[in-house]
């Protein structure tokens, strides 16, 4: 989605015992920092600014990030580089990549690195740590984290006779609202009631529905999935019914990347997408909009999402020390609060929400707190060993049903059979 450019992050190397201060000051270590650009908004400029600020506070360290494209591109590039002996030293990758990175033996846990202690690790929201820890170790530091929220066009709500200050509260209520919001003339639809993207991250959007139907898709150890649970098929049937039964949702595959633009162009009244799009939508929506927690069925809820900071095994001790400094710099309460304001991602610690910056932002823009408040019912994003293939089995089943090529129950049974086959060796 963006151009990739090569970058380095330097750190002080360990100096000889008898080296002079001048010699120590001249010794640096280059560290690469891979960073994904996957959603709208001026995030590249924000990261550039943070790196410049970090360099001012740490004059012996230089930071020039490598922008690696989508999350999928980023994990592929990181693993390819690691296998070729040219691994990045620090990278922001999906939190769900944790098991893959562990299995590939390319990252080290943060526990025990100089400057990392329990007090620091315990400062993050537990919902975010669920995708950051396994086996008693912390493998990722939460940074670019999110939940899914509903955005809706308040003008469209008013035109349809709906309360513009309240989004859908239940699955049934969502259908009722979407029926009133859909504008149809014969076979032509000028405005859909609702749109849930099914490309890019279909499993993630679907996991919101399974969470609301009170079923988890995997166990904490990442070696079992529950795709064939009846509640999973029920959630998928609801998604399919939005288009095929209720006719309030576009048929077929709905593109992740164009969903915000469809919203801006009034082609759809309600969309589900990441809170990481909040600043993008706040900047570009040509109408007043609302942000709401996702509706409940058996319970409310959303999976968490987004990226963690990982430190790679190939990094030398000096580079790991610089990585710790940089991670702690990025996650200070003040900077986490500013990151939330700049991007729409969820500030990753309760302390960040107590800063004057965040308190003032929430007071002026209450929608910013919706994703945070949803963390109480959030679950870990789908993540397993052999994650890409296990997730692909689910995605293939989802798209088969959403395009009318399969029925929910057999599609989920087939996805489970493939996931069981892939995960058998990890049990």
Tab-separated table of C-alpha atoms in Angstrom, residues 59-340:
chain	number	residue	atom	x	y	z
A	59	UNK	CA	21.520	11.375	20.407
A	60	UNK	CA	23.599	8.199	19.995
A	61	UNK	CA	20.746	6.362	18.278
A	62	UNK	CA	19.406	6.997	14.777
A	63	UNK	CA	15.960	5.794	13.689
A	64	UNK	CA	14.901	5.498	10.048
A	65	UNK	CA	11.964	3.055	9.776
A	66	UNK	CA	11.455	0.587	6.947
A	67	UNK	CA	7.858	0.865	5.725
A	68	UNK	CA	6.886	-2.645	4.715
A	69	UNK	CA	3.344	-2.355	3.317
A	70	UNK	CA	0.399	-4.376	4.564
A	71	UNK	CA	0.549	-6.620	7.597
A	72	UNK	CA	0.653	-9.659	5.304
A	73	UNK	CA	3.513	-8.156	3.313
A	74	UNK	CA	5.327	-7.264	6.521
A	75	UNK	CA	5.390	-10.754	8.050
A	76	UNK	CA	6.417	-12.266	4.709
A	77	UNK	CA	9.267	-9.789	4.298
A	78	UNK	CA	10.432	-10.225	7.899
A	79	UNK	CA	10.527	-14.035	7.689
A	80	UNK	CA	12.161	-14.022	4.241
A	81	UNK	CA	14.841	-11.643	5.493
A	82	UNK	CA	15.387	-13.725	8.644
A	83	UNK	CA	15.822	-16.921	6.622
A	84	UNK	CA	18.329	-15.102	4.416
A	85	UNK	CA	20.374	-13.879	7.357
A	86	UNK	CA	19.177	-10.277	7.096
A	87	UNK	CA	16.438	-10.120	9.735
A	88	UNK	CA	15.173	-6.778	11.009
A	89	UNK	CA	16.163	-6.009	14.567
A	90	UNK	CA	12.822	-4.555	15.645
A	91	UNK	CA	9.460	-4.816	13.884
A	92	UNK	CA	5.809	-3.988	14.349
A	93	UNK	CA	3.889	-7.035	13.146
A	94	UNK	CA	0.436	-8.386	13.869
A	95	UNK	CA	-0.097	-9.596	17.413
A	96	UNK	CA	-1.437	-12.793	15.806
A	97	UNK	CA	1.966	-13.452	14.236
A	98	UNK	CA	3.309	-14.349	17.692
A	99	UNK	CA	3.100	-18.148	17.346
A	100	UNK	CA	4.519	-18.045	13.806
A	101	UNK	CA	7.498	-15.956	14.927
A	102	UNK	CA	8.095	-18.284	17.888
A	103	UNK	CA	7.875	-21.399	15.722
A	104	UNK	CA	10.311	-19.884	13.225
A	105	UNK	CA	12.669	-19.144	16.152
A	106	UNK	CA	13.322	-15.601	14.962
A	107	UNK	CA	12.287	-13.518	18.018
A	108	UNK	CA	13.270	-13.354	21.674
A	109	UNK	CA	10.969	-12.688	24.652
A	110	UNK	CA	11.060	-9.254	26.171
A	111	UNK	CA	11.206	-10.694	29.687
A	112	UNK	CA	14.738	-10.428	31.005
A	113	UNK	CA	15.954	-7.833	28.522
A	114	UNK	CA	17.670	-4.938	30.319
A	115	UNK	CA	15.120	-2.323	31.322
A	116	UNK	CA	12.057	-4.590	31.060
A	117	UNK	CA	10.399	-5.594	34.324
A	118	UNK	CA	7.041	-6.829	35.572
A	119	UNK	CA	5.929	-3.316	36.451
A	120	UNK	CA	6.309	-2.203	32.861
A	121	UNK	CA	4.626	-5.286	31.380
A	122	UNK	CA	1.730	-5.146	33.848
A	123	UNK	CA	0.944	-1.590	32.775
A	124	UNK	CA	-0.826	-2.635	29.568
A	125	UNK	CA	-4.491	-3.589	29.210
A	126	UNK	CA	-4.904	-7.343	29.884
A	127	UNK	CA	-6.993	-7.697	26.704
A	128	UNK	CA	-3.960	-6.657	24.657
A	129	UNK	CA	-1.566	-8.914	26.555
A	130	UNK	CA	-3.688	-11.964	25.639
A	131	UNK	CA	-2.129	-11.817	22.160
A	132	UNK	CA	1.296	-10.876	23.518
A	133	UNK	CA	2.094	-13.636	25.989
A	134	UNK	CA	2.266	-17.420	25.906
A	135	UNK	CA	4.160	-20.070	27.801
A	136	UNK	CA	4.787	-17.670	30.676
A	137	UNK	CA	6.742	-15.247	28.479
A	138	UNK	CA	6.029	-11.905	26.826
A	139	UNK	CA	6.853	-11.955	23.118
A	140	UNK	CA	5.252	-8.716	21.948
A	141	UNK	CA	4.837	-5.224	23.353
A	142	UNK	CA	1.372	-3.762	22.526
A	143	UNK	CA	1.634	-0.662	20.372
A	144	UNK	CA	-0.629	-0.356	17.334
A	145	UNK	CA	-3.672	-2.042	18.858
A	146	UNK	CA	-7.340	-1.831	18.063
A	147	UNK	CA	-10.816	-3.282	18.311
A	148	UNK	CA	-13.591	-3.283	15.719
A	149	UNK	CA	-16.227	-0.568	16.066
A	150	UNK	CA	-19.297	0.501	14.111
A	151	UNK	CA	-19.283	3.849	12.292
A	152	UNK	CA	-22.602	5.274	11.138
A	153	UNK	CA	-23.849	8.257	9.152
A	154	UNK	CA	-25.950	10.440	11.439
A	155	UNK	CA	-27.615	12.239	8.532
A	156	UNK	CA	-28.720	8.891	7.078
A	157	UNK	CA	-30.096	7.909	10.476
A	158	UNK	CA	-32.145	11.111	10.680
A	159	UNK	CA	-33.510	10.613	7.153
A	160	UNK	CA	-34.582	7.075	8.104
A	161	UNK	CA	-36.287	8.240	11.305
A	162	UNK	CA	-33.632	6.680	13.553
A	163	UNK	CA	-31.981	8.151	16.629
A	164	UNK	CA	-28.700	9.640	15.331
A	165	UNK	CA	-27.080	9.288	18.753
A	166	UNK	CA	-27.372	5.499	19.028
A	167	UNK	CA	-25.982	2.728	16.857
A	168	UNK	CA	-27.364	-0.833	16.693
A	169	UNK	CA	-27.525	-2.552	20.085
A	170	UNK	CA	-28.385	-6.151	19.108
A	171	UNK	CA	-28.225	-8.319	15.992
A	172	UNK	CA	-31.991	-8.028	15.529
A	173	UNK	CA	-31.883	-4.270	16.060
A	174	UNK	CA	-29.070	-4.014	13.515
A	175	UNK	CA	-31.201	-5.733	10.870
A	176	UNK	CA	-34.160	-3.460	11.612
A	177	UNK	CA	-32.012	-0.342	11.330
A	178	UNK	CA	-30.268	-1.565	8.181
A	179	UNK	CA	-33.616	-2.252	6.503
A	180	UNK	CA	-34.701	1.330	7.124
A	181	UNK	CA	-31.349	2.670	5.921
A	182	UNK	CA	-31.176	0.698	2.665
A	183	UNK	CA	-32.258	2.779	-0.337
A	184	UNK	CA	-33.459	0.562	-3.179
A	185	UNK	CA	-35.191	1.320	-6.470
A	186	UNK	CA	-36.015	-1.942	-8.205
A	187	UNK	CA	-32.763	-3.863	-8.431
A	188	UNK	CA	-30.629	-0.747	-7.919
A	189	UNK	CA	-29.324	0.106	-4.449
A	190	UNK	CA	-27.977	3.621	-3.908
A	191	UNK	CA	-27.289	3.135	-0.196
A	192	UNK	CA	-26.787	-0.107	1.683
A	193	UNK	CA	-27.798	-0.342	5.309
A	194	UNK	CA	-24.624	-2.037	6.537
A	195	UNK	CA	-21.278	-3.258	5.236
A	196	UNK	CA	-18.896	-5.685	6.966
A	197	UNK	CA	-15.683	-6.184	4.950
A	198	UNK	CA	-14.872	-9.757	3.957
A	199	UNK	CA	-11.510	-9.282	2.236
A	200	UNK	CA	-8.183	-8.523	3.860
A	201	UNK	CA	-9.126	-9.654	7.374
A	202	UNK	CA	-12.378	-11.664	6.988
A	203	UNK	CA	-11.596	-13.910	9.979
A	204	UNK	CA	-11.193	-10.814	12.196
A	205	UNK	CA	-14.534	-9.259	11.282
A	206	UNK	CA	-16.129	-12.685	11.598
A	207	UNK	CA	-14.586	-13.129	15.036
A	208	UNK	CA	-16.597	-10.133	16.182
A	209	UNK	CA	-19.737	-12.082	15.303
A	210	UNK	CA	-18.537	-15.267	17.014
A	211	UNK	CA	-17.567	-13.284	20.109
A	212	UNK	CA	-21.055	-11.788	20.181
A	213	UNK	CA	-22.424	-15.321	19.856
A	214	UNK	CA	-20.343	-16.297	22.924
A	215	UNK	CA	-17.911	-18.720	21.291
A	216	UNK	CA	-14.095	-18.545	21.058
A	217	UNK	CA	-12.404	-19.698	17.857
A	218	UNK	CA	-9.214	-21.103	19.449
A	219	UNK	CA	-7.627	-22.086	22.747
A	220	UNK	CA	-4.996	-20.057	24.583
A	221	UNK	CA	-2.199	-22.447	23.623
A	222	UNK	CA	-2.882	-21.888	19.943
A	223	UNK	CA	-3.082	-25.597	19.100
A	224	UNK	CA	-6.863	-26.133	18.803
A	225	UNK	CA	-9.683	-24.381	16.954
A	226	UNK	CA	-13.453	-24.640	17.340
A	227	UNK	CA	-14.649	-23.748	13.859
A	228	UNK	CA	-17.236	-26.550	13.860
A	229	UNK	CA	-19.090	-25.365	16.958
A	230	UNK	CA	-22.786	-24.741	16.108
A	231	UNK	CA	-22.487	-21.182	17.426
A	232	UNK	CA	-19.805	-20.472	14.818
A	233	UNK	CA	-22.052	-21.621	11.959
A	234	UNK	CA	-24.906	-19.598	13.453
A	235	UNK	CA	-22.761	-16.449	13.437
A	236	UNK	CA	-21.739	-17.065	9.831
A	237	UNK	CA	-25.337	-17.621	8.805
A	238	UNK	CA	-26.286	-14.259	10.311
A	239	UNK	CA	-23.551	-12.557	8.253
A	240	UNK	CA	-24.702	-14.293	5.071
A	241	UNK	CA	-28.353	-13.494	5.831
A	242	UNK	CA	-27.606	-9.756	5.892
A	243	UNK	CA	-27.192	-9.908	2.123
A	244	UNK	CA	-29.106	-12.990	1.004
A	245	UNK	CA	-32.141	-12.901	3.291
A	246	UNK	CA	-32.524	-9.349	4.542
A	247	UNK	CA	-30.907	-7.704	1.474
A	248	UNK	CA	-29.358	-4.877	3.521
A	249	UNK	CA	-25.697	-5.724	2.783
A	250	UNK	CA	-23.811	-5.995	-0.547
A	251	UNK	CA	-23.608	-9.536	-1.902
A	252	UNK	CA	-20.327	-11.363	-2.324
A	253	UNK	CA	-16.944	-10.213	-1.090
A	254	UNK	CA	-16.810	-6.679	0.364
A	255	UNK	CA	-13.385	-5.045	0.101
A	256	UNK	CA	-11.619	-4.020	3.298
A	257	UNK	CA	-9.658	-1.183	1.708
A	258	UNK	CA	-12.586	0.545	0.001
A	259	UNK	CA	-15.078	0.306	2.865
A	260	UNK	CA	-14.212	3.716	4.393
A	261	UNK	CA	-14.480	5.332	0.951
A	262	UNK	CA	-17.892	3.715	0.411
A	263	UNK	CA	-18.905	5.262	3.732
A	264	UNK	CA	-17.624	8.713	2.718
A	265	UNK	CA	-19.487	8.467	-0.604
A	266	UNK	CA	-22.753	7.578	1.187
A	267	UNK	CA	-22.941	4.174	-0.468
A	268	UNK	CA	-23.454	2.608	2.969
A	269	UNK	CA	-24.861	3.959	6.238
A	270	UNK	CA	-23.154	1.644	8.786
A	271	UNK	CA	-19.722	0.050	8.484
A	272	UNK	CA	-17.673	-2.197	10.727
A	273	UNK	CA	-13.948	-1.531	10.655
A	274	UNK	CA	-10.945	-0.966	12.887
A	275	UNK	CA	-10.795	1.885	15.346
A	276	UNK	CA	-7.462	2.523	13.611
A	277	UNK	CA	-9.550	4.199	10.906
A	278	UNK	CA	-11.028	6.681	13.388
A	279	UNK	CA	-8.751	9.592	12.507
A	280	UNK	CA	-9.124	8.840	8.806
A	281	UNK	CA	-12.908	8.933	9.095
A	282	UNK	CA	-12.890	11.953	11.402
A	283	UNK	CA	-10.808	13.826	8.824
A	284	UNK	CA	-12.590	12.756	5.654
A	285	UNK	CA	-16.259	12.033	6.400
A	286	UNK	CA	-18.313	14.834	4.759
A	287	UNK	CA	-21.158	14.372	7.234
A	288	UNK	CA	-21.613	13.980	11.001
A	289	UNK	CA	-20.896	10.406	12.054
A	290	UNK	CA	-21.256	8.296	15.157
A	291	UNK	CA	-19.030	5.578	16.628
A	292	UNK	CA	-20.646	2.726	18.542
A	293	UNK	CA	-19.691	-0.499	20.239
A	294	UNK	CA	-20.579	-3.538	18.181
A	295	UNK	CA	-24.082	-4.982	18.761
A	296	UNK	CA	-24.658	-7.992	20.987
A	297	UNK	CA	-26.353	-11.302	20.395
A	298	UNK	CA	-25.693	-13.604	23.346
A	299	UNK	CA	-23.181	-11.039	24.645
A	300	UNK	CA	-21.421	-7.882	23.398
A	301	UNK	CA	-17.803	-7.978	22.319
A	302	UNK	CA	-15.044	-7.679	19.753
A	303	UNK	CA	-11.660	-9.265	19.202
A	304	UNK	CA	-8.649	-7.077	19.750
A	305	UNK	CA	-6.443	-6.459	16.744
A	306	UNK	CA	-3.413	-4.635	15.476
A	307	UNK	CA	0.321	-4.877	15.927
A	308	UNK	CA	2.924	-5.542	18.586
A	309	UNK	CA	6.600	-4.623	18.775
A	310	UNK	CA	8.908	-7.631	18.411
A	311	UNK	CA	12.678	-7.839	18.852
A	312	UNK	CA	14.450	-10.315	16.600
A	313	UNK	CA	16.859	-12.998	17.736
A	314	UNK	CA	19.563	-11.872	15.319
A	315	UNK	CA	19.873	-8.538	17.132
A	316	UNK	CA	23.045	-8.190	19.166
A	317	UNK	CA	22.871	-7.359	22.888
A	318	UNK	CA	23.551	-3.699	22.095
A	319	UNK	CA	20.771	-3.651	19.512
A	320	UNK	CA	18.380	-5.299	21.950
A	321	UNK	CA	19.180	-2.590	24.461
A	322	UNK	CA	18.309	0.064	21.897
A	323	UNK	CA	15.112	-1.817	21.069
A	324	UNK	CA	14.062	-1.682	24.724
A	325	UNK	CA	14.663	2.071	24.821
A	326	UNK	CA	12.668	2.578	21.651
A	327	UNK	CA	9.745	0.375	22.756
A	328	UNK	CA	9.531	2.138	26.113
A	329	UNK	CA	9.710	5.497	24.355
A	330	UNK	CA	6.796	4.585	22.067
A	331	UNK	CA	4.620	3.294	24.918
A	332	UNK	CA	5.025	5.996	27.558
A	333	UNK	CA	1.563	7.143	28.728
A	334	UNK	CA	1.984	10.572	27.132
A	335	UNK	CA	3.085	9.194	23.783
A	336	UNK	CA	0.516	6.397	23.791
A	337	UNK	CA	-2.128	9.059	24.392
A	338	UNK	CA	-0.842	11.190	21.532
A	339	UNK	CA	-0.696	8.110	19.287
A	340	UNK	CA	-4.361	7.479	20.033
